[in-house]
Every structure is written in C-alpha cells, then in structure tokens.
mmCIF file of C-alpha atoms and ligand atoms in Angstrom:
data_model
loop_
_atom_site.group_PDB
_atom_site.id
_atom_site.type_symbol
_atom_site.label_atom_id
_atom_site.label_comp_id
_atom_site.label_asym_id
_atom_site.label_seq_id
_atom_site.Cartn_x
_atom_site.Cartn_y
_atom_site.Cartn_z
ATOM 1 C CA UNK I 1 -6.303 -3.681 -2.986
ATOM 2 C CA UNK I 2 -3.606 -5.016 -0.614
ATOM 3 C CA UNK I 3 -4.324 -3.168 3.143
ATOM 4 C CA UNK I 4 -0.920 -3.956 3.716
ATOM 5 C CA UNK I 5 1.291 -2.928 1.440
ATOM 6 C CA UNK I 6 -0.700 0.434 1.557
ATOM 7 C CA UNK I 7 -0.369 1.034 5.274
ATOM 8 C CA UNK I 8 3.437 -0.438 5.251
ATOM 9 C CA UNK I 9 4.158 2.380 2.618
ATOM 10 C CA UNK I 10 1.975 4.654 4.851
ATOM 11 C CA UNK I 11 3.877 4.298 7.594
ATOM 12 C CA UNK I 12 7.327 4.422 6.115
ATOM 13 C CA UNK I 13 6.653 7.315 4.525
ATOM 14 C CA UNK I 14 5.538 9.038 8.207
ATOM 15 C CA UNK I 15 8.189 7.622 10.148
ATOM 16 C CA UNK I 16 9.332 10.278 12.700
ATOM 17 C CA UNK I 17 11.548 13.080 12.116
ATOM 18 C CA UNK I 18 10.666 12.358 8.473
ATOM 19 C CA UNK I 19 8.758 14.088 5.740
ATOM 20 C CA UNK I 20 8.544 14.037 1.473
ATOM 21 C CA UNK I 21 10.245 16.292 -0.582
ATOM 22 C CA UNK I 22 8.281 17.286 -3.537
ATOM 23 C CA UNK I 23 9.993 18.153 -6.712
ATOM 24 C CA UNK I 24 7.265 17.359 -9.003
ATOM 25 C CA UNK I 25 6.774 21.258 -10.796
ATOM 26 C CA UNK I 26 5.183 20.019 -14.177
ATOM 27 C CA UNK I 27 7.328 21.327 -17.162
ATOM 28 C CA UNK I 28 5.595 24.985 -16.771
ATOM 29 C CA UNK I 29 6.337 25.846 -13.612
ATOM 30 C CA UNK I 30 9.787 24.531 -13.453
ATOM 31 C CA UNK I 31 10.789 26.568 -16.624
ATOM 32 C CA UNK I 32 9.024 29.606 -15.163
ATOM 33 C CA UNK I 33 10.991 29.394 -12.102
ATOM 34 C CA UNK I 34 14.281 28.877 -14.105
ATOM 35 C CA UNK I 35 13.690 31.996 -16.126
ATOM 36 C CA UNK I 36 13.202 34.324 -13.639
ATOM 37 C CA UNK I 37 17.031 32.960 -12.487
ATOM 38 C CA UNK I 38 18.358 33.426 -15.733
ATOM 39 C CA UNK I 39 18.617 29.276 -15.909
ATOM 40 C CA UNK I 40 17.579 27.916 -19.353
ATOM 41 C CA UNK I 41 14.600 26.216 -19.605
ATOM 42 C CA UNK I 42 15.671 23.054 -21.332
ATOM 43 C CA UNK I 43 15.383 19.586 -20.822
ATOM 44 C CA UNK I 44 19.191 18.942 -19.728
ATOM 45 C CA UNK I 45 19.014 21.708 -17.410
ATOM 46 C CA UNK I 46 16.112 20.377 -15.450
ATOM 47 C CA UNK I 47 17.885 16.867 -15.123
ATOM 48 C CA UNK I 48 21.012 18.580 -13.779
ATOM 49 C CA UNK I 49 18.992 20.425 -11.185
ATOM 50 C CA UNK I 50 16.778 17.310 -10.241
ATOM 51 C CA UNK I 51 20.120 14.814 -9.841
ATOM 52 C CA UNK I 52 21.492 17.307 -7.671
ATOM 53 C CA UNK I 53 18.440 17.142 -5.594
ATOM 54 C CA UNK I 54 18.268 13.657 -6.085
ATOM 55 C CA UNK I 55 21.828 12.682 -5.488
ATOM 56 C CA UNK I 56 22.054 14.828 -2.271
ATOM 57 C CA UNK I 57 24.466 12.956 0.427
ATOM 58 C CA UNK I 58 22.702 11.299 3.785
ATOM 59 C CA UNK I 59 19.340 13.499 2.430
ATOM 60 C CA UNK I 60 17.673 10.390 3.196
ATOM 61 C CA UNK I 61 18.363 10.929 7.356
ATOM 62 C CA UNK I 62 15.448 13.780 6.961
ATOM 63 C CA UNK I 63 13.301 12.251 3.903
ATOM 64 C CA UNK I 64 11.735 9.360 3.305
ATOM 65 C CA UNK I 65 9.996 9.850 0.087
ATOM 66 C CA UNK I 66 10.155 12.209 -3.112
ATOM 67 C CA UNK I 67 7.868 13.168 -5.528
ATOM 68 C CA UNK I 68 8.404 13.387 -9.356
ATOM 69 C CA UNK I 69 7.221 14.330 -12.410
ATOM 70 C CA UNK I 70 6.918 12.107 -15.282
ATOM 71 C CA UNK I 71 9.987 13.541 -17.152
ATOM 72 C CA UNK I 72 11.865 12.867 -14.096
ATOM 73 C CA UNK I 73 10.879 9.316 -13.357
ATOM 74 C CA UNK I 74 12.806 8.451 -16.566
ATOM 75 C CA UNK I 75 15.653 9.841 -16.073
ATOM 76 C CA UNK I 76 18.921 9.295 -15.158
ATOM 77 C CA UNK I 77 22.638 10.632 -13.490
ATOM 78 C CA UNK I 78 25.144 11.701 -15.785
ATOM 79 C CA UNK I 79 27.211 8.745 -15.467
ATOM 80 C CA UNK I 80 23.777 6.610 -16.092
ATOM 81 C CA UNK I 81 22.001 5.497 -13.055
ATOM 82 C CA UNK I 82 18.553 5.655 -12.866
ATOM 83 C CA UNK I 83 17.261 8.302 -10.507
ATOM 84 C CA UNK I 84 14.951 5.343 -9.216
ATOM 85 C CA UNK I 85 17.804 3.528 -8.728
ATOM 86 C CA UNK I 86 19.399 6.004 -6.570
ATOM 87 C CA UNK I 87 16.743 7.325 -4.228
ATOM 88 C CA UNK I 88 16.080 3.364 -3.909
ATOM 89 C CA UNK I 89 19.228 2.623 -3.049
ATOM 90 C CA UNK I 90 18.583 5.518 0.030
ATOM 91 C CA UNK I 91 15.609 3.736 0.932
ATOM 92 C CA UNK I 92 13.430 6.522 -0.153
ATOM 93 C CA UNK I 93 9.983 5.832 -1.516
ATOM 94 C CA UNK I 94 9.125 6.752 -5.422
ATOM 95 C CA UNK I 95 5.961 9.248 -5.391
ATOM 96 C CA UNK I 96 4.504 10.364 -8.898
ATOM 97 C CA UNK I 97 2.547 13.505 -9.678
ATOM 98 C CA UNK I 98 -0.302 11.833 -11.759
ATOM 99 C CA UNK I 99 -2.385 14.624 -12.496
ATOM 100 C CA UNK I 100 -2.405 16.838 -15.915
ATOM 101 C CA UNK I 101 -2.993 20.086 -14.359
ATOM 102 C CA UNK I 102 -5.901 22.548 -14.666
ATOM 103 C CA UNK I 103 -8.533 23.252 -16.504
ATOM 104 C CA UNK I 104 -11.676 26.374 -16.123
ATOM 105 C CA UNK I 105 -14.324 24.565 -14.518
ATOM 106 C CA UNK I 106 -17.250 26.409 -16.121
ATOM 107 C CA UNK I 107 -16.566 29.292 -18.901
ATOM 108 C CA UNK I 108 -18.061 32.139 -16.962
ATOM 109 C CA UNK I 109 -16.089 31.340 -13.341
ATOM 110 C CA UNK I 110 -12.481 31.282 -12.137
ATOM 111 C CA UNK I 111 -12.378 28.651 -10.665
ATOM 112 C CA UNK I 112 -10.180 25.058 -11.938
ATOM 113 C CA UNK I 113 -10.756 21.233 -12.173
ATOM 114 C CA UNK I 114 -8.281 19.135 -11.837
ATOM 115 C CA UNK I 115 -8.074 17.045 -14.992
ATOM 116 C CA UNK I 116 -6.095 13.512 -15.611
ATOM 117 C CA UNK I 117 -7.984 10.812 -15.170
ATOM 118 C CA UNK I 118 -7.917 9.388 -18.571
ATOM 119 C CA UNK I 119 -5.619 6.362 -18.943
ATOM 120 C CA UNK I 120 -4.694 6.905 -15.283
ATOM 121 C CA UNK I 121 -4.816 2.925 -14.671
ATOM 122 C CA UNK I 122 -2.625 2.399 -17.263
ATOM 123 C CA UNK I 123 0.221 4.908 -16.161
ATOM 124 C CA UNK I 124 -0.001 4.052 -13.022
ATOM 125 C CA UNK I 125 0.553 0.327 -13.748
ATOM 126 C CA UNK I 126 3.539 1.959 -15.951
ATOM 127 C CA UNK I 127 5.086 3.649 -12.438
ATOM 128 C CA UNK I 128 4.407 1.198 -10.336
ATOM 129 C CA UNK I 129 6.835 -1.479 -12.589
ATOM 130 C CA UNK I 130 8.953 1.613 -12.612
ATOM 131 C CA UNK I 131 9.451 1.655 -8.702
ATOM 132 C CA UNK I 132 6.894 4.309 -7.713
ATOM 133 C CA UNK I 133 4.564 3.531 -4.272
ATOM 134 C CA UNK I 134 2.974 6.727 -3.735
ATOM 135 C CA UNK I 135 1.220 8.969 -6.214
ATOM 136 C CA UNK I 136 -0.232 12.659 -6.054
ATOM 137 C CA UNK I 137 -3.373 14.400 -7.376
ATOM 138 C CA UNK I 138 -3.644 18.130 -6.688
ATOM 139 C CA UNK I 139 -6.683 20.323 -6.607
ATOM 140 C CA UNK I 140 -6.409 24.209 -6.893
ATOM 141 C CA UNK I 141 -8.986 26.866 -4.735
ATOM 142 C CA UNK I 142 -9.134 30.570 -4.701
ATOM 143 C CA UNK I 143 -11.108 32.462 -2.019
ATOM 144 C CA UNK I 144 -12.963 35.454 -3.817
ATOM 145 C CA UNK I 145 -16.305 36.424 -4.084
ATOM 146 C CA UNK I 146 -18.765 33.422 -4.108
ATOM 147 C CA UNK I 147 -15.694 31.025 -4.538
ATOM 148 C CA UNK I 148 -15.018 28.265 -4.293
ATOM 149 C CA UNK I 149 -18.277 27.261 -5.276
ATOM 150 C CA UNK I 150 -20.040 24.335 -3.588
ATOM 151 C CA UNK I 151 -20.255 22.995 -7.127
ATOM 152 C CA UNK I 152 -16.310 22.953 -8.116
ATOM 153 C CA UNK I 153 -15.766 21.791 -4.486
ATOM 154 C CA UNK I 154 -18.214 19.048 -4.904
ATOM 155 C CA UNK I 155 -16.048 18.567 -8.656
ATOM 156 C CA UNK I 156 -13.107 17.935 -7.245
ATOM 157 C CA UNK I 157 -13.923 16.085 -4.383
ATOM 158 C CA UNK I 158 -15.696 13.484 -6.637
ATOM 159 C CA UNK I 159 -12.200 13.219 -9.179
ATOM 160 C CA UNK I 160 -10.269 12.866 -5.926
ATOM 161 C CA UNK I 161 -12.422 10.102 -5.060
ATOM 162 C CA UNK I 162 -11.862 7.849 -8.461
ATOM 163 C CA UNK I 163 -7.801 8.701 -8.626
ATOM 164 C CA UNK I 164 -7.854 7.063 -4.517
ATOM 165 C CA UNK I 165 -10.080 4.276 -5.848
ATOM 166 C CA UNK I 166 -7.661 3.733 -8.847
ATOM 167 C CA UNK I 167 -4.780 4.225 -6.906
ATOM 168 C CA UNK I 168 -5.522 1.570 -4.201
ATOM 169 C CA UNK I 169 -6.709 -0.724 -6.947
ATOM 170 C CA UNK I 170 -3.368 -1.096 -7.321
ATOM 171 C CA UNK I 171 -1.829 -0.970 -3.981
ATOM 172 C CA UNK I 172 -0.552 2.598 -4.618
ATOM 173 C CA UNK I 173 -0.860 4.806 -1.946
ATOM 174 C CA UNK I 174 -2.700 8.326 -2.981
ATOM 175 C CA UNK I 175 -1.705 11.404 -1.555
ATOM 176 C CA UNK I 176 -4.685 13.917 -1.704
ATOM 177 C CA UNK I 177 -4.083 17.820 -2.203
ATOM 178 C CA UNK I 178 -6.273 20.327 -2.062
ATOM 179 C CA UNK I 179 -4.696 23.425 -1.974
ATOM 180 C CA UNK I 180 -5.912 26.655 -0.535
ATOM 181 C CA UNK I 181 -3.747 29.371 -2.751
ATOM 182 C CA UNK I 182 -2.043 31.761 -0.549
ATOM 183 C CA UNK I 183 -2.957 34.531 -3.279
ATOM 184 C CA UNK I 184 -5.680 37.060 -1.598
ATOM 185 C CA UNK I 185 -6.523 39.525 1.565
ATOM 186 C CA UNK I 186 -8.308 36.801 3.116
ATOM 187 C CA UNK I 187 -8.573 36.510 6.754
ATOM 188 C CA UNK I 188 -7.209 33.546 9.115
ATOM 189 C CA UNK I 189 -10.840 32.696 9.871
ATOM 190 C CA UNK I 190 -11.902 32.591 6.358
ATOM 191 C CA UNK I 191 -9.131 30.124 5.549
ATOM 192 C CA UNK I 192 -10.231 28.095 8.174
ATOM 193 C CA UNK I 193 -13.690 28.117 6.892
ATOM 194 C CA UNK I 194 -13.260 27.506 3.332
ATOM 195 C CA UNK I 195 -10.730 24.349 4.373
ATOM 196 C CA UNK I 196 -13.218 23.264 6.534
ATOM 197 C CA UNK I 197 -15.642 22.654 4.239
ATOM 198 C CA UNK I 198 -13.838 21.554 1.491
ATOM 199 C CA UNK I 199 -12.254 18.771 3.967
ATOM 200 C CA UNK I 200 -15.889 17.886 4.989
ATOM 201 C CA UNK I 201 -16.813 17.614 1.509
ATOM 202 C CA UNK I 202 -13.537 15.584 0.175
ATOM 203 C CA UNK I 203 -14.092 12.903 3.148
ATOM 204 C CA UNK I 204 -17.728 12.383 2.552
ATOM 205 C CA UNK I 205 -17.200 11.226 -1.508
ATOM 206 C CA UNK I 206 -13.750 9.682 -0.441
ATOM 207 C CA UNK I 207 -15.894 7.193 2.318
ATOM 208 C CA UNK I 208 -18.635 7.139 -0.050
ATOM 209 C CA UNK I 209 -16.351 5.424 -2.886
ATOM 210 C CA UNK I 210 -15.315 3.129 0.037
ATOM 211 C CA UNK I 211 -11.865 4.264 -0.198
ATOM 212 C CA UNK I 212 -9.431 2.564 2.415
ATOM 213 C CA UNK I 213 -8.654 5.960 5.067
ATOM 214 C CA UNK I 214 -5.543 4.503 6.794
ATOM 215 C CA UNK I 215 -4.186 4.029 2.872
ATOM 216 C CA UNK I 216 -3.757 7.320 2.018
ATOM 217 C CA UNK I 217 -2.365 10.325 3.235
ATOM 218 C CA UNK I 218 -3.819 13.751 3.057
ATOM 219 C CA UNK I 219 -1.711 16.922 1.519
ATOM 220 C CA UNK I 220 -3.172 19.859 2.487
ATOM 221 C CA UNK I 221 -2.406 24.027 3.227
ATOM 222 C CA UNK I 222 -1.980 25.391 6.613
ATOM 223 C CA UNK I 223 -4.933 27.542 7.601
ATOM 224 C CA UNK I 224 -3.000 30.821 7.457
ATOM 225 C CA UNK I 225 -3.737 34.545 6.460
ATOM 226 C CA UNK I 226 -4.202 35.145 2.551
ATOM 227 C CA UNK I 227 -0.454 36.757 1.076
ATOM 228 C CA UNK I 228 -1.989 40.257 0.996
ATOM 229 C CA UNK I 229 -3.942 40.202 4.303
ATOM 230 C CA UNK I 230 -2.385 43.285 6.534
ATOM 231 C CA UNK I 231 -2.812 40.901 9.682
ATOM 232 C CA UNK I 232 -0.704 38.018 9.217
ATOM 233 C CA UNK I 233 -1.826 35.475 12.185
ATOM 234 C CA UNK I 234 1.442 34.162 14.108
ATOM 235 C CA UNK I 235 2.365 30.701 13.757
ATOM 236 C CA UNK I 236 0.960 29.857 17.406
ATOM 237 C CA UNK I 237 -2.523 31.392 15.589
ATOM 238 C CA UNK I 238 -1.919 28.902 12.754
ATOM 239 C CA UNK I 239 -1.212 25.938 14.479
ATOM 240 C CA UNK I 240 -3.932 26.328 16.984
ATOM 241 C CA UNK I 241 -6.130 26.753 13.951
ATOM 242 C CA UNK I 242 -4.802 24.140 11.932
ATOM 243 C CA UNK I 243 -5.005 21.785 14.811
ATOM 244 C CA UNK I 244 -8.520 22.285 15.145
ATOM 245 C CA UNK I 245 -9.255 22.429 11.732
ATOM 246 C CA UNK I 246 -7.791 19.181 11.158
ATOM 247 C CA UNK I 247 -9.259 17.208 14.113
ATOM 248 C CA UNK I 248 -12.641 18.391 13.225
ATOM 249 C CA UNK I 249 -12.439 17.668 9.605
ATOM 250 C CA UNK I 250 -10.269 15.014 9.008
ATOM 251 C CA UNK I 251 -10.716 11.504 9.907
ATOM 252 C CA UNK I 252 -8.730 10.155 12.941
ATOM 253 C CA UNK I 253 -7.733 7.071 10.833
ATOM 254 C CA UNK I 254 -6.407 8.447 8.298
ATOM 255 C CA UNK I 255 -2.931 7.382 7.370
ATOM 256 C CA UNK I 256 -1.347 10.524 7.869
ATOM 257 C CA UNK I 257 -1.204 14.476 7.061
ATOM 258 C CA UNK I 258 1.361 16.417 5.344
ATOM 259 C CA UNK I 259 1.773 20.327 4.192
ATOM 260 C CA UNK I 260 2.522 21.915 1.352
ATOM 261 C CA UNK I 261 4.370 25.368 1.771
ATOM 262 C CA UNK I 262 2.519 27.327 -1.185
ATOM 263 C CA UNK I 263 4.561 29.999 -0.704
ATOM 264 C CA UNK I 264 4.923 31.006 2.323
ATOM 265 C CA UNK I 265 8.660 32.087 3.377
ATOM 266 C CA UNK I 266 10.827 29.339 3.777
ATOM 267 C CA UNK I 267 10.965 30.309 7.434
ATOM 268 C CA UNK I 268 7.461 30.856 8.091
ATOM 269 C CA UNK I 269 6.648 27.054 6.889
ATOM 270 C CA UNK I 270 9.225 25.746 9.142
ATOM 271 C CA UNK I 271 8.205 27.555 12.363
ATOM 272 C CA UNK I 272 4.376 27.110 11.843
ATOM 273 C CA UNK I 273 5.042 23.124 11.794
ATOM 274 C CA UNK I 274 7.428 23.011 14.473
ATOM 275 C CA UNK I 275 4.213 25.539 16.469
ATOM 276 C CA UNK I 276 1.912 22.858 15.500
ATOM 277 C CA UNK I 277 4.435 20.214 17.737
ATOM 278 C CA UNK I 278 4.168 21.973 20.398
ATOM 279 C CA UNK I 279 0.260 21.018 20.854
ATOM 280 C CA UNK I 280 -0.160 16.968 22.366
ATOM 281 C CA UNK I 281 -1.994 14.629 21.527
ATOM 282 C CA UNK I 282 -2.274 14.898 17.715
ATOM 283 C CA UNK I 283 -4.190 11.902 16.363
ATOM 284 C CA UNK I 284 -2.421 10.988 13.042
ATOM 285 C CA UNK I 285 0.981 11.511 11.883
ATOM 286 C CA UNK I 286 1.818 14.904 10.987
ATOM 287 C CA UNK I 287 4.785 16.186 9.082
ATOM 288 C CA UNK I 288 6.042 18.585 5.210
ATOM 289 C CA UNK I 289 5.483 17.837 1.792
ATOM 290 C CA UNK I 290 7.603 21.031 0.813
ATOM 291 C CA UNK I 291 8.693 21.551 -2.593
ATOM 292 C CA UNK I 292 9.574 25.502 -2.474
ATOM 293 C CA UNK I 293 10.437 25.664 1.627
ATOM 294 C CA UNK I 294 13.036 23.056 0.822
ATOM 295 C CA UNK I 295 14.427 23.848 -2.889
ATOM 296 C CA UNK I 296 14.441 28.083 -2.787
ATOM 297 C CA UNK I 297 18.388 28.261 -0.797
ATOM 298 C CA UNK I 298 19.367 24.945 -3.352
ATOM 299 C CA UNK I 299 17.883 26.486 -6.747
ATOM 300 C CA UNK I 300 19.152 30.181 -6.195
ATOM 301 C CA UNK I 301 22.511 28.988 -5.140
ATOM 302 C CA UNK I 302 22.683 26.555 -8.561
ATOM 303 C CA UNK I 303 21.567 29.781 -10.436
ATOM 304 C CA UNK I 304 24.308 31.261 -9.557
ATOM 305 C CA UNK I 305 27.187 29.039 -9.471
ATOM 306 C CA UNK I 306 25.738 25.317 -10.532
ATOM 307 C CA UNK I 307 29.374 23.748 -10.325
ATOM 308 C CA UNK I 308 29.549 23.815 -6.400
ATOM 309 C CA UNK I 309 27.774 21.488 -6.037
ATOM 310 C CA UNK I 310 29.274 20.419 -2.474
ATOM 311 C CA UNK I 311 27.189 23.827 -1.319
ATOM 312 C CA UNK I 312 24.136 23.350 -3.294
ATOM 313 C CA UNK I 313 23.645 20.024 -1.742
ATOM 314 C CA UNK I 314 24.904 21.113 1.640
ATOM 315 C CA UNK I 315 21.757 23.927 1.097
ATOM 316 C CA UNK I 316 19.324 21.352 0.610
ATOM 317 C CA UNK I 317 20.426 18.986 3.468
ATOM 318 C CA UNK I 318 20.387 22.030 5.569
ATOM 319 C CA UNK I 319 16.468 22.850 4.850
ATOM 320 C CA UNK I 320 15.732 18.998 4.397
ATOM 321 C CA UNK I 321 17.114 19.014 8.524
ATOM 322 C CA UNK I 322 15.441 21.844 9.974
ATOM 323 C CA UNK I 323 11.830 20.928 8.719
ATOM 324 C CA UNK I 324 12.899 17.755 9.875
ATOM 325 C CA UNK I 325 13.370 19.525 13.293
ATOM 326 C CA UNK I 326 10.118 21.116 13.191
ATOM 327 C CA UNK I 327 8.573 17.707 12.509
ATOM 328 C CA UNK I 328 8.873 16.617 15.993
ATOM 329 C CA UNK I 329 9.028 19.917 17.248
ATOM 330 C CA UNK I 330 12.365 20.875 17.772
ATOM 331 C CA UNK I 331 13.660 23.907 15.100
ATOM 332 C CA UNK I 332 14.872 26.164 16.862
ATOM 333 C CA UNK I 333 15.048 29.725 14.877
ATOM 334 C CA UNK I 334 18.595 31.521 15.142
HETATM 335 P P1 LIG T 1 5.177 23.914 -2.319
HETATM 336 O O1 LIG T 1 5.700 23.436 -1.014
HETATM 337 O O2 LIG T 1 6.184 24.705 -3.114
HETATM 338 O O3 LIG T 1 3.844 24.584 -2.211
HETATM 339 O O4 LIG T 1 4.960 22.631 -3.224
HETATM 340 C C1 LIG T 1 4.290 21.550 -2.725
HETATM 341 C C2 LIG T 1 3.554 20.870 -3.790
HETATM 342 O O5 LIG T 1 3.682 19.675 -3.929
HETATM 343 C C3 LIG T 1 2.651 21.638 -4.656
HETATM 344 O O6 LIG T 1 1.850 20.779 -5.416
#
C-alpha cells in the first residue's frame, strides 16, 4: 500500500467545488430505468447514453471523478476513443463499481449482503492497468421491524473491511457505501439512529483490519425522513442531523465524505448539501456522489429527443454546476 498515491487521489477527488458523478447502474437498473422511458434496453443504447454523459463539454469544471460499471469501462465513443481516454484527457479520475450486487442474507429475513469478493484482486489489478484509481462497494439497509439486524450489519461491515484491505493493497482508493434506502415511514430520528450504528459498526472492523482512514472516502445517505413519512424534516433538520451524525460516527481523519441522492428529488439533494455548508467547521471534506440528482433532467430529455444532444449535455452541466454550488454552499434555489 502506497499512503501517497491513496491520499493524492483522495484529495483530488475532494478538491473544492468538486464532487463524483456516479453512473455506475449495473445492467438491471439501467435497463429498468430505460424502459419505463420507452428507451431500449440494449447494449448500444446504454453506450450512447453513457458517451453523452461522458463526453459532456467543460463537465470537468464541477467533477472530478466518475464512476462506472464494468460494461462501461470498456467502452468507447462512436468515432473510437476510449471513454478512459476521454474523461482522462479532462483530468477526471476513473472510479469502478466492483461489487456484484445483492444477495438474501439469511432465507427467513429481508435483509441483503453485498456479494463480490471473489476474484476481486484480480479485477481490480485488471482496472487499475485500465486507468481506474477509485473503486466502489455498496451495501443495502431497510429500516422495518427488527431490521437491520446487528448480525447483517456486523455482515457487511466485515466484507467492507476485506474490499478496503484489497483495495489499498493495491493503491486503489475504496469508496465505502452503505446505504440507508429511502423506502419506508421512518422517522428523521430513526434514520439517524440506524446510521449511527451502522457507522459505529463499519469503523470498528474497518480499524480493526488496519485499514489506512485518510485512504478512503466514505459514501453514505443523508439522515433524512423515510419516502412515506408524513413529516418530511427540512433540509436545515437534515443537515443539523447529518452534521452530528457524522462527527460522532465517523472518524475525523478520514479522507473524505460524499452522498448519494437515493432518491430524493433532484432539488431536495441539492438544497440539503448546500444546508449542510452553511454549518463551520466541518472536519473532513464534504461534497455528492449523485448518480440520479445529476442524470434525471439529462436521461428524460435523451428519452425524448436523443439527437440534441447540445441540450442533453447542457442539462447535465447544468445539475453537475448547481450541486457544485451547494458543495461550498452557495446554490441558490430560483
Ligand atoms: P443515487 O444518487 O441515484 O442514489 O446513486 C448513487 C449511487 O452511486 C448508488 O449506488
């Protein structure tokens, strides 16, 4: 493990005003998403979409790293440059979804494992010649009766654990996401609860397999009101929580923290990040991840006319700058 390289990439990736895009949807969700535009699920059609994201003019003044799925790494622009290629020659850094999804973690719960770490070592040395820097592993939690379990939180914390070990092992930095589902009635508090505890549980086999902290960067929700919940806490609610929840529970020298939107409106992602600016002092970097706050304007506007391109792009750039905005604290809602 090089200390270096994985802070340098670290860092780069967190630079201010910055964040990652994520358009990583395994095979599954990206076709499920197409059908319900009317978009065929094929392989071509997913490579069109993904150089368009890809390809995006000066998208690279708002993001400094994207992450891909394995059918995208290989691919290439119609006229036969390597996406690599081109997000390299932006300066953008290559992430990788390395995980293989979800499996039931016992037959009589509910509840998932994340699965994948067969052969990781060996893709990974595969990306890694390929371009990539930064990989991500992504855990799945409902909040129900009796779940998550201490036992499938305990599960995953212990795989998340051996893909940072294997990761760093080869000077790769791992991005670590456990993910909260937005899917429930659950209340504010008990998001901040069940996060809570996950995050204590996550650091404590992360420092026990000696991973290096500063080296990776930590993916995680916002602690917000389940979809269904009839009180919806305001963003100033869910950064004040979030805030906390993170300083208590995550490890001041850790390399940085990033969000995922899981479905939240586009607009409600933006404005709780650019709430959570607006409190000083933060110890650690602290920007998006977004895949679906980003891509929604892009994808339906490609759905329904995927030759303009000029405005499909200009969609992108325009989400890609205001969550840029709200990175340092500066969106301003019309
Ligand atoms: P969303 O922002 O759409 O939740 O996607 C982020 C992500 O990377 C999910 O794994």
């Amino acid at each position: 493990m090089n200390k270096d390289i994985l802070t340098k990439t670290v860092s780069h990736l967190l630079l201010p005003s910055k964040g990652i895009l994520a358009i990583d949807e395994n095979l599954n969700t990206c076709n499920k998403r197409f059908e319900k535009l009317d978009i065929p699920a094929t392989v071509e059609k997913r490579r069109e979409y993904r150089e368009l994201l890809i390809t995006a003019p000066e998208i690279e003044k708002y993001i400094s790293g994207y992450i891909l799925f394995d059918e995208t790494i290989r691919q290439n622009t119609k006229d036969n440059k390597s996406f690599i290629s081109v997000l390299q020659s932006k300066g953008i850094e290559i992430g990788i979804k390395v995980d293989k999804g979800v499996e039931e973690f016992s037959p009589d719960s509910s509840e998932k494992i994340t699965e994948g770490l067969d052969g990781l070592s060996d893709r990974l040395r595969e990306y890694k010649n390929m371009g990539a820097t930064f990989a991500k592993w992504r855990a799945i939690y409902n909040i129900g009766e009796n779940i998550p379990s201490p036992k499938c939180i305990k599960a995953n914390a212990n795989i998340f654990a051996q893909y940072a070990h294997i990761c760093q092992r080869q000077d790769i930095v791992p991005i670590i996401e456990p993910e909260i589902l937005i899917d429930g009635d659950y209340t504010v508090e008990k998001c901040y609860e069940i996060t809570a505890k996950n995050l204590d549980i996550i650091f404590s086999e992360l420092q026990n397999a000696d991973i290096f902290i500063p080296g990776i960067i930590l993916k995680t929700n916002m602690i917000i009101s389940g979809k269904e919940a009839t009180v919806q806490a305001s963003a100033e609610k869910v950064a004040e929580m979030t805030i906390k929840c993170l300083k208590e529970h995550v490890p001041n020298n850790i390399g940085g923290i990033v969000f995922l939107s899981g479905g939240q409106s586009d607009e409600k992602a933006t404005l709780n990040l650019n709430a959570m600016h607006q409190i000083a002092n933060l110890p650690w970097p602290l920007t998006f991840s977004y895949g679906r706050a980003i891509q929604n304007k892009a994808l339906r506007s490609w759905a329904q006319n995927s030759k303009d391109t000029v405005i499909i792009q200009k969609l992108l750039l325009e989400s890609a700058k205001i969550n840029s905005l709200a990175s340092v604290g500066k969106y301003q809602s019309k």
